[in-house]
Amino acid sequence: MPHYHAPLRDMRFVLHEVFAADTLWARLPALAETVDAETADAILEEAAKVTSELLAPLNRSGDEEGARWDNGIVSTPAGFREAYATYIEGGWVGLAGNPAYGGLGMPKMLAVQFEEMLYSANASFTLYSALTSGCCLALDAHASEELKQRYLPRLYSGEWAGTMCLTEAQAGSDLGLLRTRAEPQADGSYAISGSKIFITGGEQDLTANIVHLVLARLPDAPAGSKGISLFLVPKFLVEADGALGARNALSCGSLEHKMGIKASATCVMNFDGASGYLVGEPHKGLAAMFTMMNYERLSIGIQGIGCAEASYQNAAAYARDRLQGRAPAGAQAPQKSADPLLVHPDVRRMLLTMRALTEGGRAFSTYVAQQLDLAKHAEDAGERRHAEALVALLTPIAKAFFTDTGLESCIHGQQVFGGHGYIREWGQEQLVRDVRIAQIYEGTNGIQALDLLGRKVAANGGAALRLFAEEMRAFVDEPASRPFARELLAALERLESVSAWLLDQTGKDPALVGAVAVDYLNLFGYVAYAYMWVRMAAAAQASRTSDETFYGAKLATAGFYFAKLLPRIHSLEAVIRAGSTPIQNLADDQF
Amino acid sequence: MPHYHAPLRDMRFVLHEVFAADTLWARLPALAETVDAETADAILEEAAKVTSELLAPLNRSGDEEGARWDNGIVSTPAGFREAYATYIEGGWVGLAGNPAYGGLGMPKMLAVQFEEMLYSANASFTLYSALTSGCCLALDAHASEELKQRYLPRLYSGEWAGTMCLTEAQAGSDLGLLRTRAEPQADGSYAISGSKIFITGGEQDLTANIVHLVLARLPDAPAGSKGISLFLVPKFLVEADGALGARNALSCGSLEHKMGIKASATCVMNFDGASGYLVGEPHKGLAAMFTMMNYERLSIGIQGIGCAEASYQNAAAYARDRLQGRAPAGAQAPQKSADPLLVHPDVRRMLLTMRALTEGGRAFSTYVAQQLDLAKHAEDAGERRHAEALVALLTPIAKAFFTDTGLESCIHGQQVFGGHGYIREWGQEQLVRDVRIAQIYEGTNGIQALDLLGRKVAANGGAALRLFAEEMRAFVDEPASRPFARELLAALERLESVSAWLLDQTGKDPALVGAVAVDYLNLFGYVAYAYMWVRMAAAAQASRTSDETFYGAKLATAGFYFAKLLPRIHSLEAVIRAGSTPIQNLADDQF
């Protein structure tokens, strides 16, 4: 019953009207030849078709059927193989890939719109290729020229898929505990032995080969996280001429049974002396992985936005169709047995909360993507460093805040349906189950918060925060009459004041960062979205007379955000300032 | 893997130390002979065994297998039939039932502890008998003596089960739209025709008969909710001598496939001229149903507490066992590969949030139950009316706030497990799925909020709120040095101030109640829990020296509540005072 329409108008608004993407692209040589507004719109329209017509129809059946394991062979649900074949024909896997190896070189600003569509349409399907993109990024940045030539073109084309093999049973958030070993072989390769869990797409029936990126320890590795190296371990060995050779010594031991994303195969992978190739330098595998983490974490964050958008579309349609009760000021549809749900202020509150968070998230994902594009393509080194600093600061917020607010949105979207929201047939409960994992994987949201407050704010004395604050002030100072400028500045001052207090306190209290990091990330997230809404409101006001329905809705949603969601920072500030003592007061045996 | 232990020490603390239940019972003649502290403790210990040993072990297998439908026959999962037979032997279904018809007449204060254990152990199983209790309440209050004699004893014994048949496809929250018809027959019975959906336990294989309470319209019924009557419609007709007679003309058309509570059969029930018997007066069926609603809604609220308690127990055990990372001030277990999760302040924050909300909820459910006992058994009419007013005021808060905070707690309990929280085997994801329905059924939480603000506060000009506020003030005024008294009074003043503003504004703005009701209910909930924590802290302080581990934990958890959770009221107040305009600003076609 759910039917997904890609929000093309909203995406174009963000890309062109809020962030003037084509002006940026035109001044970056690597992009100027590759993309302009027209190309971008054409790609988005094609992406809308692929996601809504090819992938969305497989979302519920995929959930019902799930991925299956039979003696090491993994089957994806009915229709996935055919859809994948069609999907890769369009060249989508390499959309933002390096053109030197067959990628299309499109900007991340465009890619994030497509990723949102993918996650809206079918999160499980999307994961198979999302991991490939991550794998390509790591190889492109760190692998030898030989490995890149041999593997990247077939990964970008989607013929082969990639995975990330990090977690082990005893090593989750604490990767320093991992035990998988890599023994050097006479031919320069390594024999990889160990067992990895939670490997998305570790085995599947979609691609001819699977390229595993595996974290493991060399024999002389120091203990802990500084003794981890990165290896490329293919399912089938690849001959010098590119032909597939022998099956490598690795296998899928079982699949996990999960709450959601059931069509995504989450594998236990056993490596039994499998042949692998070192990527990057010995013992620097974690750093190599982290190069791509900012890129990947943003994508996983976007799963939160994508699921929330799909849930909103369904909930808004249901609220228009379903007749139940009467408007508070009297019947609006007296000729019918009841008014539509949409007349009820509480239903509107839920829908507007979803909209304000989802549209705020879409703008913020595009903003972070803009910084990623600048960090990669800007000619001026200072501009690149500035963008890199913003990316580092804002990525943990994007990952955690998109997914936390994504769950909140999907819960609202389910609640709008009443009892029908709990029934599988309507799809709303699947979105809740599917989005929930995004708060956990690719670094739990608690880990993201520690990264933000500990490494991205406290460790540099708030320098990166000051860059972001300067930009916000510059934006609202320009024409003094920007809508909601006052509210943004007041919220920014709260963030700065809390940050200064924390910078002062963290040295005195080692538990403080961990105790308040999640609340701090949320506070920062609401302020960042306030900046996004000021930018969206400014763009909407500029064009309001041309389309009152569209731009008026943007301004009204901005008004809702500032009146009804931004005030959450008041409680967050109070909770942060309460410090760590209320959390550390309980002894371990009192839990 | 999950293992449930009934929190007997905590329950005794609330019953005896916080609310001095036996002193109350001793002064209420109907209870003085029935129960004392010793009896209550013995019952709770037996209840702990039944729930943890008989029902909890069937929770995961019940979820995996689910209830099944085959040509009108419904089968519960393996083990349910045997467990149900053992369960009813203990007389548990009639625990709080009317002794005149075979119930045990135990106080609600005791029954709510048992209900919490049931929902912790196995929510799906619990629903089969919870509906029976509801059915009994309605019959006891409204049915003819003949119907009561014929049905109540076998319902209290658990031999037969009860259901509530309210919802129809077109009539969910808006029961005024229901169409099921009741035609008077020559023998004084009625022929019931229509289709009901979402009927919990509408068909099952646990009991010899099923007693449906069905809302339907008589031929001369006025339109809307004032034309609804209540009927008893048994699956098998019951002869004058109590023997089961012919199968009645009703059947289960199908089961719903749901997000959770999968072992609970959620039925489409078709009535094809089935024989039914009027309960109460014609056209007053909705009022008859509402007599029991306060009682039932409290129970459904307790599902939120029960699931949260189970999730807490699992999460605390996991946080103690799982080694990952190091404490912020340096290794706490240097001899091990890593410290337990419990050393991480963010993990403690999640666990303490769960504790503070769950224990606050347990105290509040006991408090509301105390008022229900007083409303039923107090000799003084004034005392009964006072208690009734508090029950009416606080029940929608209990239902919605217990279940909203129950979901929040279960989400935290899942997050503590990291990736393992998403895997079915650990049970944490099932608790999230199972608890989610409690925010929806028995009146969505949005409906509860409208009931609170519209009917329970605004409609009586805040009179009931004043009663509750007076009691809080009296409690903290007594010894002026009650811990957290100042924080409670400050929060109460915020609640009173917001309430006064709302009372002033609602007449001017018909959309206001609906626009802010949910935020108002949450604000009220946090203030009510603050009162509970002041009472628990007072009791803990009085006995602290006797058991520092237990009472010190209560005081520390109280401290956490006031420092880290109560501040949520700041944002809620700001959001309420923002009124309805930001919600009503969007035109229907802009959604």
PDB file of N, CA and C in Angstrom, chain B residues 160-187:
ATOM      1  N   TRP B 160     -13.318 -19.538  31.099  1.00  0.00           N
ATOM      2  CA  TRP B 160     -13.717 -18.792  29.907  1.00  0.00           C
ATOM      3  C   TRP B 160     -12.912 -17.504  29.859  1.00  0.00           C
ATOM      4  N   ALA B 161     -12.809 -16.933  28.665  1.00  0.00           N
ATOM      5  CA  ALA B 161     -12.093 -15.660  28.513  1.00  0.00           C
ATOM      6  C   ALA B 161     -13.046 -14.593  27.980  1.00  0.00           C
ATOM      7  N   GLY B 162     -12.674 -13.343  28.125  1.00  0.00           N
ATOM      8  CA  GLY B 162     -13.501 -12.239  27.651  1.00  0.00           C
ATOM      9  C   GLY B 162     -12.781 -11.417  26.597  1.00  0.00           C
ATOM     10  N   THR B 163     -13.541 -10.689  25.816  1.00  0.00           N
ATOM     11  CA  THR B 163     -12.950  -9.764  24.839  1.00  0.00           C
ATOM     12  C   THR B 163     -13.729  -8.453  24.862  1.00  0.00           C
ATOM     13  N   MET B 164     -13.151  -7.460  24.235  1.00  0.00           N
ATOM     14  CA  MET B 164     -13.842  -6.180  24.038  1.00  0.00           C
ATOM     15  C   MET B 164     -13.906  -5.921  22.546  1.00  0.00           C
ATOM     16  N   CYS B 165     -15.112  -5.864  22.002  1.00  0.00           N
ATOM     17  CA  CYS B 165     -15.280  -5.680  20.553  1.00  0.00           C
ATOM     18  C   CYS B 165     -15.789  -4.277  20.273  1.00  0.00           C
ATOM     19  N   LEU B 166     -14.865  -3.369  20.082  1.00  0.00           N
ATOM     20  CA  LEU B 166     -15.230  -1.966  19.853  1.00  0.00           C
ATOM     21  C   LEU B 166     -14.967  -1.559  18.407  1.00  0.00           C
ATOM     22  N   THR B 167     -13.707  -1.672  17.987  1.00  0.00           N
ATOM     23  CA  THR B 167     -13.263  -1.084  16.728  1.00  0.00           C
ATOM     24  C   THR B 167     -13.910  -1.755  15.512  1.00  0.00           C
ATOM     25  N   GLU B 168     -14.228  -0.948  14.514  1.00  0.00           N
ATOM     26  CA  GLU B 168     -14.610  -1.459  13.193  1.00  0.00           C
ATOM     27  C   GLU B 168     -13.711  -0.790  12.163  1.00  0.00           C
ATOM     28  N   ALA B 169     -13.715  -1.325  10.961  1.00  0.00           N
ATOM     29  CA  ALA B 169     -12.767  -0.816   9.957  1.00  0.00           C
ATOM     30  C   ALA B 169     -12.865   0.703   9.817  1.00  0.00           C
ATOM     31  N   GLN B 170     -14.089   1.226   9.840  1.00  0.00           N
ATOM     32  CA  GLN B 170     -14.265   2.667   9.627  1.00  0.00           C
ATOM     33  C   GLN B 170     -14.361   3.429  10.949  1.00  0.00           C
ATOM     34  N   ALA B 171     -14.315   2.710  12.067  1.00  0.00           N
ATOM     35  CA  ALA B 171     -14.513   3.353  13.365  1.00  0.00           C
ATOM     36  C   ALA B 171     -13.396   2.948  14.317  1.00  0.00           C
ATOM     37  N   GLY B 172     -12.382   3.801  14.421  1.00  0.00           N
ATOM     38  CA  GLY B 172     -11.277   3.537  15.330  1.00  0.00           C
ATOM     39  C   GLY B 172     -11.405   4.434  16.553  1.00  0.00           C
ATOM     40  N   SER B 173     -10.648   5.530  16.561  1.00  0.00           N
ATOM     41  CA  SER B 173     -10.774   6.476  17.668  1.00  0.00           C
ATOM     42  C   SER B 173     -12.180   7.075  17.703  1.00  0.00           C
ATOM     43  N   ASP B 174     -12.833   7.118  16.558  1.00  0.00           N
ATOM     44  CA  ASP B 174     -14.167   7.719  16.456  1.00  0.00           C
ATOM     45  C   ASP B 174     -15.220   6.616  16.480  1.00  0.00           C
ATOM     46  N   LEU B 175     -15.576   6.184  17.709  1.00  0.00           N
ATOM     47  CA  LEU B 175     -16.529   5.071  17.839  1.00  0.00           C
ATOM     48  C   LEU B 175     -17.931   5.455  17.412  1.00  0.00           C
ATOM     49  N   GLY B 176     -18.201   6.747  17.329  1.00  0.00           N
ATOM     50  CA  GLY B 176     -19.513   7.188  16.881  1.00  0.00           C
ATOM     51  C   GLY B 176     -19.854   6.685  15.487  1.00  0.00           C
ATOM     52  N   LEU B 177     -18.834   6.278  14.735  1.00  0.00           N
ATOM     53  CA  LEU B 177     -19.052   5.825  13.359  1.00  0.00           C
ATOM     54  C   LEU B 177     -19.403   4.347  13.262  1.00  0.00           C
ATOM     55  N   LEU B 178     -19.512   3.645  14.398  1.00  0.00           N
ATOM     56  CA  LEU B 178     -19.658   2.193  14.255  1.00  0.00           C
ATOM     57  C   LEU B 178     -21.040   1.778  13.760  1.00  0.00           C
ATOM     58  N   ARG B 179     -21.077   0.636  13.064  1.00  0.00           N
ATOM     59  CA  ARG B 179     -22.265   0.235  12.307  1.00  0.00           C
ATOM     60  C   ARG B 179     -22.858  -1.089  12.744  1.00  0.00           C
ATOM     61  N   THR B 180     -22.173  -1.866  13.559  1.00  0.00           N
ATOM     62  CA  THR B 180     -22.698  -3.177  13.943  1.00  0.00           C
ATOM     63  C   THR B 180     -24.107  -3.003  14.527  1.00  0.00           C
ATOM     64  N   ARG B 181     -25.033  -3.880  14.088  1.00  0.00           N
ATOM     65  CA  ARG B 181     -26.435  -3.718  14.457  1.00  0.00           C
ATOM     66  C   ARG B 181     -26.900  -4.812  15.421  1.00  0.00           C
ATOM     67  N   ALA B 182     -27.879  -4.440  16.246  1.00  0.00           N
ATOM     68  CA  ALA B 182     -28.478  -5.386  17.185  1.00  0.00           C
ATOM     69  C   ALA B 182     -29.990  -5.355  17.002  1.00  0.00           C
ATOM     70  N   GLU B 183     -30.538  -6.500  16.554  1.00  0.00           N
ATOM     71  CA  GLU B 183     -31.996  -6.572  16.317  1.00  0.00           C
ATOM     72  C   GLU B 183     -32.666  -7.314  17.484  1.00  0.00           C
ATOM     73  N   PRO B 184     -33.666  -6.698  18.122  1.00  0.00           N
ATOM     74  CA  PRO B 184     -34.340  -7.384  19.240  1.00  0.00           C
ATOM     75  C   PRO B 184     -35.026  -8.662  18.754  1.00  0.00           C
ATOM     76  N   GLN B 185     -34.912  -9.718  19.544  1.00  0.00           N
ATOM     77  CA  GLN B 185     -35.556 -10.993  19.234  1.00  0.00           C
ATOM     78  C   GLN B 185     -36.713 -11.234  20.202  1.00  0.00           C
ATOM     79  N   ALA B 186     -37.571 -12.160  19.835  1.00  0.00           N
ATOM     80  CA  ALA B 186     -38.772 -12.419  20.636  1.00  0.00           C
ATOM     81  C   ALA B 186     -38.429 -12.849  22.059  1.00  0.00           C
ATOM     82  N   ASP B 187     -37.315 -13.545  22.234  1.00  0.00           N
ATOM     83  CA  ASP B 187     -36.976 -14.086  23.566  1.00  0.00           C
ATOM     84  C   ASP B 187     -36.247 -13.092  24.457  1.00  0.00           C
TER      85      ASP B 187
END
